[in-house]
mmCIF file of C-alpha atoms in Angstrom:
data_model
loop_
_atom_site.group_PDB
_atom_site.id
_atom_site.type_symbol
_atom_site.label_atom_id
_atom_site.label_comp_id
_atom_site.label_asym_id
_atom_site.label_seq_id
_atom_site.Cartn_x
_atom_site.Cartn_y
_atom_site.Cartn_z
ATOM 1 C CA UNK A 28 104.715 146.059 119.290
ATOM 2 C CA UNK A 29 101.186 146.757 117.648
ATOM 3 C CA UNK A 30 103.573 148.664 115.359
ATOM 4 C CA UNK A 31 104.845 145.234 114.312
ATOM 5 C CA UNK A 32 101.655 143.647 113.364
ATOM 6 C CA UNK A 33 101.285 142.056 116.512
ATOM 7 C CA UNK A 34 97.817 140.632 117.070
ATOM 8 C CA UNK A 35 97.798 141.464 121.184
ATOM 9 C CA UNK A 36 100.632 143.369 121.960
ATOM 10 C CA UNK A 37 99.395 142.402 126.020
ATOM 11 C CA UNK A 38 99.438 138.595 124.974
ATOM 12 C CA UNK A 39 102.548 138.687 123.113
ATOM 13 C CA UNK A 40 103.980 140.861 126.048
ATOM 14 C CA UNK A 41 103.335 138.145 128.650
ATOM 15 C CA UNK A 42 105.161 135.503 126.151
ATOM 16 C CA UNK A 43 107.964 137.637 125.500
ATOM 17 C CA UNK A 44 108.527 138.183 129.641
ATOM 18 C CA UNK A 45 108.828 134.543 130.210
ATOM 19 C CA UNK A 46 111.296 134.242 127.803
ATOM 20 C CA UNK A 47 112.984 136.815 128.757
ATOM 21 C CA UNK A 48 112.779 135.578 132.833
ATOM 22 C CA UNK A 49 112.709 131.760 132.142
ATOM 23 C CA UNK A 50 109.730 131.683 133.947
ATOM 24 C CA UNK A 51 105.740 131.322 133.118
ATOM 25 C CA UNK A 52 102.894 133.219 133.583
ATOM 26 C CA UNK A 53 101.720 131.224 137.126
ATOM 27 C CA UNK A 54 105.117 132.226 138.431
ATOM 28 C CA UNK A 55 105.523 135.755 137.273
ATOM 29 C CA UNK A 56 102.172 136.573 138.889
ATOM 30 C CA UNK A 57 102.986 135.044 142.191
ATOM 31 C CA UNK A 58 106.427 137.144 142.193
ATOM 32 C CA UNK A 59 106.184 140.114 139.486
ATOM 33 C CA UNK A 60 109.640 141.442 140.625
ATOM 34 C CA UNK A 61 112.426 140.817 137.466
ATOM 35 C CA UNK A 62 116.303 141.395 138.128
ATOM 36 C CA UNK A 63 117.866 143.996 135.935
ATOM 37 C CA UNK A 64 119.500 141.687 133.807
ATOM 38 C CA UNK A 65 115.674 139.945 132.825
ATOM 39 C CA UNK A 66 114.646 143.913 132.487
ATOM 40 C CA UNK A 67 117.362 144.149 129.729
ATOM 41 C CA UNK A 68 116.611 140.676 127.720
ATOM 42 C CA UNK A 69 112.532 141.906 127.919
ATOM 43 C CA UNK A 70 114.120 144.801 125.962
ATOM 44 C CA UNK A 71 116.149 143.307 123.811
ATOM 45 C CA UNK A 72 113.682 140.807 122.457
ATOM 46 C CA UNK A 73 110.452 143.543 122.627
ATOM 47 C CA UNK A 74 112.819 145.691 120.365
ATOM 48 C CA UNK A 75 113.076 142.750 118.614
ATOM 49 C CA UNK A 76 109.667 141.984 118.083
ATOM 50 C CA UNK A 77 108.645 145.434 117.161
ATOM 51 C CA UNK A 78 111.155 145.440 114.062
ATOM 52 C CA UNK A 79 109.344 143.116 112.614
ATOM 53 C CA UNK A 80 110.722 139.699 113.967
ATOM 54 C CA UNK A 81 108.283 136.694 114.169
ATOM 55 C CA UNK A 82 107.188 136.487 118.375
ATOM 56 C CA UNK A 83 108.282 132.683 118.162
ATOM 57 C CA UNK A 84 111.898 133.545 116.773
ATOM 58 C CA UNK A 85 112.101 135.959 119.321
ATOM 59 C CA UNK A 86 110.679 133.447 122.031
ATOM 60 C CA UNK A 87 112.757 130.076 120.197
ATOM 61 C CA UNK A 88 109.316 128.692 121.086
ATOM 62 C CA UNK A 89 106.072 127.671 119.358
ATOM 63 C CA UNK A 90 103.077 125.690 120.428
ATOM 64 C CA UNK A 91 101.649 122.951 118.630
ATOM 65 C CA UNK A 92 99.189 120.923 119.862
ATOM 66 C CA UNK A 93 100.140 119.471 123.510
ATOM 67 C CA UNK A 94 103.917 120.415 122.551
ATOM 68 C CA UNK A 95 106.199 123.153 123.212
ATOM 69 C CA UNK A 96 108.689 123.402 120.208
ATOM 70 C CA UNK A 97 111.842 125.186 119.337
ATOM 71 C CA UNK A 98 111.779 127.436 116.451
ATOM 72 C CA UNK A 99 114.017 130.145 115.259
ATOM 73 C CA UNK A 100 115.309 131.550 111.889
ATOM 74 C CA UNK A 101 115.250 128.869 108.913
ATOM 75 C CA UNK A 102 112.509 126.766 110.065
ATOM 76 C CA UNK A 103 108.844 127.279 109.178
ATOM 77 C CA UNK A 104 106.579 128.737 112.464
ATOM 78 C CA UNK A 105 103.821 126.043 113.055
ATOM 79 C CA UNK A 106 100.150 127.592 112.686
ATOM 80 C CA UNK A 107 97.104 126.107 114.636
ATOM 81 C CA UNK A 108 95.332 125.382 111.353
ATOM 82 C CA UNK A 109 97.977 122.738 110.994
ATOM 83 C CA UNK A 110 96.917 121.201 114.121
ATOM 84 C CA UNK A 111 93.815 120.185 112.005
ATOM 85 C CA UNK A 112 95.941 118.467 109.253
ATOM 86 C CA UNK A 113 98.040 116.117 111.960
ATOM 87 C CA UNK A 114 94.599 115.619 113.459
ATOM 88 C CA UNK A 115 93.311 113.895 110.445
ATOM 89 C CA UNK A 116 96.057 112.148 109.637
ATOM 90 C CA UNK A 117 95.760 110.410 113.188
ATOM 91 C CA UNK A 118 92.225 109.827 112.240
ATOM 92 C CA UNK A 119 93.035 108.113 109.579
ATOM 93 C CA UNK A 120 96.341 105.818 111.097
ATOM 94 C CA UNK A 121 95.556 102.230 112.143
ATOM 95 C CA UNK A 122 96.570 101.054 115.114
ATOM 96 C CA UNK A 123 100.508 100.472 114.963
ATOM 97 C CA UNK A 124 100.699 102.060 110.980
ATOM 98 C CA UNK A 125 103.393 103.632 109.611
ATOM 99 C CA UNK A 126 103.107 107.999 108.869
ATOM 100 C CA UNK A 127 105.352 109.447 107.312
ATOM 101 C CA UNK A 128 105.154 113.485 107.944
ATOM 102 C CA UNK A 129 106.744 115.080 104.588
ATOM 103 C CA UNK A 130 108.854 118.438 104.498
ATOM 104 C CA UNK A 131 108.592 118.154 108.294
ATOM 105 C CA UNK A 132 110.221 121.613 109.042
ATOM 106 C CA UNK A 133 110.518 121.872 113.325
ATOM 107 C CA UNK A 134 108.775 118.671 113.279
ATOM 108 C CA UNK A 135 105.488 119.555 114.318
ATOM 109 C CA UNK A 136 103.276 116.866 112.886
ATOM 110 C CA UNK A 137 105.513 114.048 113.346
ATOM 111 C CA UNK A 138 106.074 115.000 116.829
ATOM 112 C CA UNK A 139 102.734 115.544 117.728
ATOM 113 C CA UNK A 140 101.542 112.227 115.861
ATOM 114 C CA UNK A 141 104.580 110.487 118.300
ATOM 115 C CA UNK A 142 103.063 112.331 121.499
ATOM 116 C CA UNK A 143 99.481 111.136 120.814
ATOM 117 C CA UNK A 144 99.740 107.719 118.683
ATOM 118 C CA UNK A 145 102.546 105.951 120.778
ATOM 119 C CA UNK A 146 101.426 102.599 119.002
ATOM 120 C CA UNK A 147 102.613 104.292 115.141
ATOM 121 C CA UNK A 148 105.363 104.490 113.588
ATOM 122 C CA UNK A 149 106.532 107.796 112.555
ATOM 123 C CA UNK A 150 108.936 109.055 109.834
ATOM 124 C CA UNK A 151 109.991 112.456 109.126
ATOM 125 C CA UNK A 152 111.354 113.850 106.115
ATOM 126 C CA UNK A 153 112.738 117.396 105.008
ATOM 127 C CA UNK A 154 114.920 118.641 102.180
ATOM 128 C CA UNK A 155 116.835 121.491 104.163
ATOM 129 C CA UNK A 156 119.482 121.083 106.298
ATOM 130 C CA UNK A 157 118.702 124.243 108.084
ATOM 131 C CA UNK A 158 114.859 123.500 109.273
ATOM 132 C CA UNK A 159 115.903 119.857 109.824
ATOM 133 C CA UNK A 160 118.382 121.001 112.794
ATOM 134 C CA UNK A 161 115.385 122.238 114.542
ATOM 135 C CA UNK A 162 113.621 119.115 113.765
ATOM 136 C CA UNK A 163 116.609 117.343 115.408
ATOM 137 C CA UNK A 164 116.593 119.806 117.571
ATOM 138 C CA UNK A 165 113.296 119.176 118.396
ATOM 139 C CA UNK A 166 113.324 115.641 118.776
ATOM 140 C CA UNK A 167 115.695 115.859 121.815
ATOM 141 C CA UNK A 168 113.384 118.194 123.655
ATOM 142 C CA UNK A 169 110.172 116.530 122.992
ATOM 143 C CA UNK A 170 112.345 112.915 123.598
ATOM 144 C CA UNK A 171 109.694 110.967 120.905
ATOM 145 C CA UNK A 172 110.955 108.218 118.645
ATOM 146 C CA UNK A 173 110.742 110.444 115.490
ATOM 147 C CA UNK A 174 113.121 108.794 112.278
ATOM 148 C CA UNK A 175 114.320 111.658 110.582
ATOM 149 C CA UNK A 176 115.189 111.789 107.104
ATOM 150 C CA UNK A 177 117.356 114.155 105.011
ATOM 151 C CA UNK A 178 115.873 114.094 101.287
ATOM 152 C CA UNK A 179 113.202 115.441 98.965
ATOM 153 C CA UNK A 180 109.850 114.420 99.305
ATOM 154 C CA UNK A 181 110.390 110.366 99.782
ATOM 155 C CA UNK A 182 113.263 109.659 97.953
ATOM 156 C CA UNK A 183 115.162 108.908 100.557
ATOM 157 C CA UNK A 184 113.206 106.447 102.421
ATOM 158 C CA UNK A 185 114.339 102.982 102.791
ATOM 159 C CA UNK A 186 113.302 100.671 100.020
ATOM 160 C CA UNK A 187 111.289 98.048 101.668
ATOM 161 C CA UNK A 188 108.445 100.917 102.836
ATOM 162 C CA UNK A 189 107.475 100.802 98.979
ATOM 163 C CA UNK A 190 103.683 100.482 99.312
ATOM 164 C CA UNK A 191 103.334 99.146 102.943
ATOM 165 C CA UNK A 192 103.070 103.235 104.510
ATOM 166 C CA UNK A 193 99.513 103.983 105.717
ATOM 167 C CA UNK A 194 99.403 107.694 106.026
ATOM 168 C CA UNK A 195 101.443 110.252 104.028
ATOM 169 C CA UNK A 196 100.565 113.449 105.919
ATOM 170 C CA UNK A 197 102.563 117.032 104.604
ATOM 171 C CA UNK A 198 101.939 121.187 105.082
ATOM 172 C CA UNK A 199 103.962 121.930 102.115
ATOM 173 C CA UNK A 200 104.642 125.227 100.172
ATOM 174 C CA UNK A 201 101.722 126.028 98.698
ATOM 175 C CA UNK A 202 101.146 130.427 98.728
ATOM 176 C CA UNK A 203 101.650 131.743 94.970
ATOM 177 C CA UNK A 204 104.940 133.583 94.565
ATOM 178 C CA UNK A 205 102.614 136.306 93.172
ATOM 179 C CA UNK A 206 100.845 136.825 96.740
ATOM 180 C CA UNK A 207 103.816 137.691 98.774
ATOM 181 C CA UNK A 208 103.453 141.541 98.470
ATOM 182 C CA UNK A 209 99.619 141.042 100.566
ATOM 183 C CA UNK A 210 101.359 138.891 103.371
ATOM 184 C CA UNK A 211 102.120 140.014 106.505
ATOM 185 C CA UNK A 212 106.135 141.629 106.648
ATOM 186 C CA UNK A 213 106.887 139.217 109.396
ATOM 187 C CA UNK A 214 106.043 136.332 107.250
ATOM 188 C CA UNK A 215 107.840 137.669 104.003
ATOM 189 C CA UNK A 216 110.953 138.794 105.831
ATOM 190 C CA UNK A 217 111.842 136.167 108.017
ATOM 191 C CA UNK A 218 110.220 132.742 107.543
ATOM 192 C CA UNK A 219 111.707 130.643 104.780
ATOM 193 C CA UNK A 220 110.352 131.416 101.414
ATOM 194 C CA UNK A 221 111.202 127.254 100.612
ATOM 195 C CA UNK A 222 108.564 126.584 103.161
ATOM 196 C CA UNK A 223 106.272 129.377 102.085
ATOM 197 C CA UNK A 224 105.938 129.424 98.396
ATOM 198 C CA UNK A 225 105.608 126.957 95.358
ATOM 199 C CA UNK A 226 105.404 127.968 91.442
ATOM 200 C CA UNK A 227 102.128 126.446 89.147
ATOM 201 C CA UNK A 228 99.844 128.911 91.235
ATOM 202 C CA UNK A 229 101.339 127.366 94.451
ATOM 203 C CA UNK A 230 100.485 123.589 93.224
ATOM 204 C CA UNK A 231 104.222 122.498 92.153
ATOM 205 C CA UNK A 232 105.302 120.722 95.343
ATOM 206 C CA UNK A 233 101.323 119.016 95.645
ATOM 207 C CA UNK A 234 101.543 118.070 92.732
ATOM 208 C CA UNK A 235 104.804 116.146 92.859
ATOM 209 C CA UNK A 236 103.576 115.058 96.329
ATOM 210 C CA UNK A 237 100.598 113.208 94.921
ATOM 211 C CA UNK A 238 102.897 111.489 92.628
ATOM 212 C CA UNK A 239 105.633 110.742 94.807
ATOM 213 C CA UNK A 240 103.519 109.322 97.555
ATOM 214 C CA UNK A 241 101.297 106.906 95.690
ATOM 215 C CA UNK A 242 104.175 104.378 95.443
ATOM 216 C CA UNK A 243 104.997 104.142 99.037
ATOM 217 C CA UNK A 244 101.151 104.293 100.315
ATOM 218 C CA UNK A 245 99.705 100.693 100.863
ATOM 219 C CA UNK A 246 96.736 100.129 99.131
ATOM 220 C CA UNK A 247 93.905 101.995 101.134
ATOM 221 C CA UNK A 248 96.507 104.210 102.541
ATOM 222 C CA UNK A 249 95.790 107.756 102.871
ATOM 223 C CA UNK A 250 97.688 111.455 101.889
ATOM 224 C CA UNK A 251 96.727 114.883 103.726
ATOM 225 C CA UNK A 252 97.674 118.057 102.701
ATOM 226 C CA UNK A 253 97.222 121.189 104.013
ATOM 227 C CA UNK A 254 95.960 123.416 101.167
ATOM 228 C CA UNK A 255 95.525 126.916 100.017
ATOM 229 C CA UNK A 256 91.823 128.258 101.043
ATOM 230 C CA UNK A 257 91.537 129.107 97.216
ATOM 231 C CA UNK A 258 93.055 125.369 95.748
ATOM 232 C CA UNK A 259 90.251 123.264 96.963
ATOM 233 C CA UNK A 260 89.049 122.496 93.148
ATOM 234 C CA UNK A 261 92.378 121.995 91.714
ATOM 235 C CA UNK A 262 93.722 119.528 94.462
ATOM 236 C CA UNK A 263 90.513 117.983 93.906
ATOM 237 C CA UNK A 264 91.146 117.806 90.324
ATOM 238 C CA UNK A 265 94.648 116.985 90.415
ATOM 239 C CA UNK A 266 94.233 114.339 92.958
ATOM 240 C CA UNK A 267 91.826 112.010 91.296
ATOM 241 C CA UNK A 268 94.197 112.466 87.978
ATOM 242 C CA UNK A 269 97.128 110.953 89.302
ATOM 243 C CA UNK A 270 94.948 107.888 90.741
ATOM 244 C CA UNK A 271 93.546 108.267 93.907
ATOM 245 C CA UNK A 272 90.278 108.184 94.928
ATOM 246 C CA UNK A 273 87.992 109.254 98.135
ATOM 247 C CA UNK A 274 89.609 112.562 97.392
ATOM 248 C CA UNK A 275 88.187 115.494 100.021
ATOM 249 C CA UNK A 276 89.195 118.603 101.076
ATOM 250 C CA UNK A 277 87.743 119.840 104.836
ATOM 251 C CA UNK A 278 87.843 123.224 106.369
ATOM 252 C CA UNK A 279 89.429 124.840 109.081
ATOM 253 C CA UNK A 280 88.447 126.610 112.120
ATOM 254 C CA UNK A 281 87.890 130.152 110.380
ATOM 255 C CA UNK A 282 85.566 127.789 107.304
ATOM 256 C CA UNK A 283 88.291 127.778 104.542
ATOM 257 C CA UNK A 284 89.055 124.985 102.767
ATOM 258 C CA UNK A 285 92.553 123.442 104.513
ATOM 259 C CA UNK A 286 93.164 119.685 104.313
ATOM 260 C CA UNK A 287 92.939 117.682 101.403
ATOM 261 C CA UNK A 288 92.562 113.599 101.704
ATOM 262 C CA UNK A 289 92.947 111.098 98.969
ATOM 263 C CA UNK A 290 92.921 107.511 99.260
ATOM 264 C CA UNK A 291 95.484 105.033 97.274
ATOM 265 C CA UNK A 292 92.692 102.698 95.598
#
């Protein structure tokens, strides 16, 4: 599996045996032994994984926050730095607000927002039919009162959440088509390239984002964006052009610049 561009082939090892056993690390070291059928499926999904697969499509599973979620082919893989961007959108939710989580994907954000805020309100919203069956997916195995929402950006919210939403939060596609030869083949392969890339240097879909959302924010209401580590001065830039204010971008855990905030005035 190191083959694969596997970060720990022992940790990813130990994630693909309880998949393959139904059964987690606490139990497997209290009783190692594994039928023959569970010795076949650890296999099957190792040769799997050292083709080149993503470890979460070949576990269905990906952790994301205090959640357990279902992944699998068509739907982005949540990343930890993400965890960052649904943390400051909860930061900056009033009690019993409204978030809407744009281009939701498996749901991550929204979901986790749901777990952790129980007093908000939370929308969800994604344009492909593909990554929102996960979502809904998603939302039956988490069991969180998630609204999902099949349309582009906003559009297809419900009129009367026109400037009464208090946190638009969204990871959306933001790598430059021209910087998919230097990522990794597991990325490039499998994960969809909807959810990956964006034309204008990366900056289309934040840039229509900024736009769309100003509308349906309440006045004071904030966006977050995750961002490319090399955008920082042109979400800046573009942010406080199309008429918000407060505008900040913060770093994630490795330093780079990640999540971009803006404030409706």
């Amino acid at each position: 599996m190191q083959s694969s561009g596997a970060r720990s082939a022992a940790f990813e090892a130990w994630w693909i045996l309880e998949a393959a056993t139904n059964r987690d690390r606490a139990a497997l070291m209290l009783d190692p032994t594994i039928t023959p059928e569970e010795e076949r499926n650890c296999q099957r999904l190792a040769a799997r994984r050292a083709a080149g697969e993503p470890l979460q499509y070949v576990t269905k599973t990906a952790a994301f926050r205090r959640l357990l979620l279902a992944v699998g082919p068509g739907v982005f893989i949540p990343r930890p730095e993400t965890e960052l961007v649904a943390e400051r959108a909860m930061a900056r939710l009033p009690r019993g607000g409204t978030l809407v989580d744009v281009g939701t994907g498996s749901g991550a954000i929204a979901f986790a927002v749901a777990d952790e805020r129980p007093d908000a309100i939370v929308i969800a919203t994604e344009s492909s039919p593909r990554a929102l069956a996960w979502a809904e997916r998603n939302r039956v195995l988490v069991d969180l009162p998630v609204e999902l929402v099949e349309c582009d950006l906003l559009s297809g919210l419900p009129a009367p959440l026109v400037n009464s939403i208090d946190v638009v939060v969204s990871n959306p596609p933001y790598i430059d088509r021209a910087s998919a030869s230097i990522l990794p083949r597991d990325i490039v392969e499998h994960e969809p390239h909807r959810a990956l890339f964006a034309a204008e240097r990366g900056l289309e879909v934040v840039i229509r984002l900024a736009d769309a959302a100003l509308p349906w924010l309440k006045p004071h209401g904030w966006l977050a964006m995750e961002i490319g580590s090399d955008q920082a001065i042109s979400v800046r830039t573009l942010l406080g052009a199309a008429g918000y204010e407060n505008v900040s971008v913060g770093k994630d855990l490795a330093g780079n610049d990640r999540i971009a905030e803006a404030q409706k005035p």
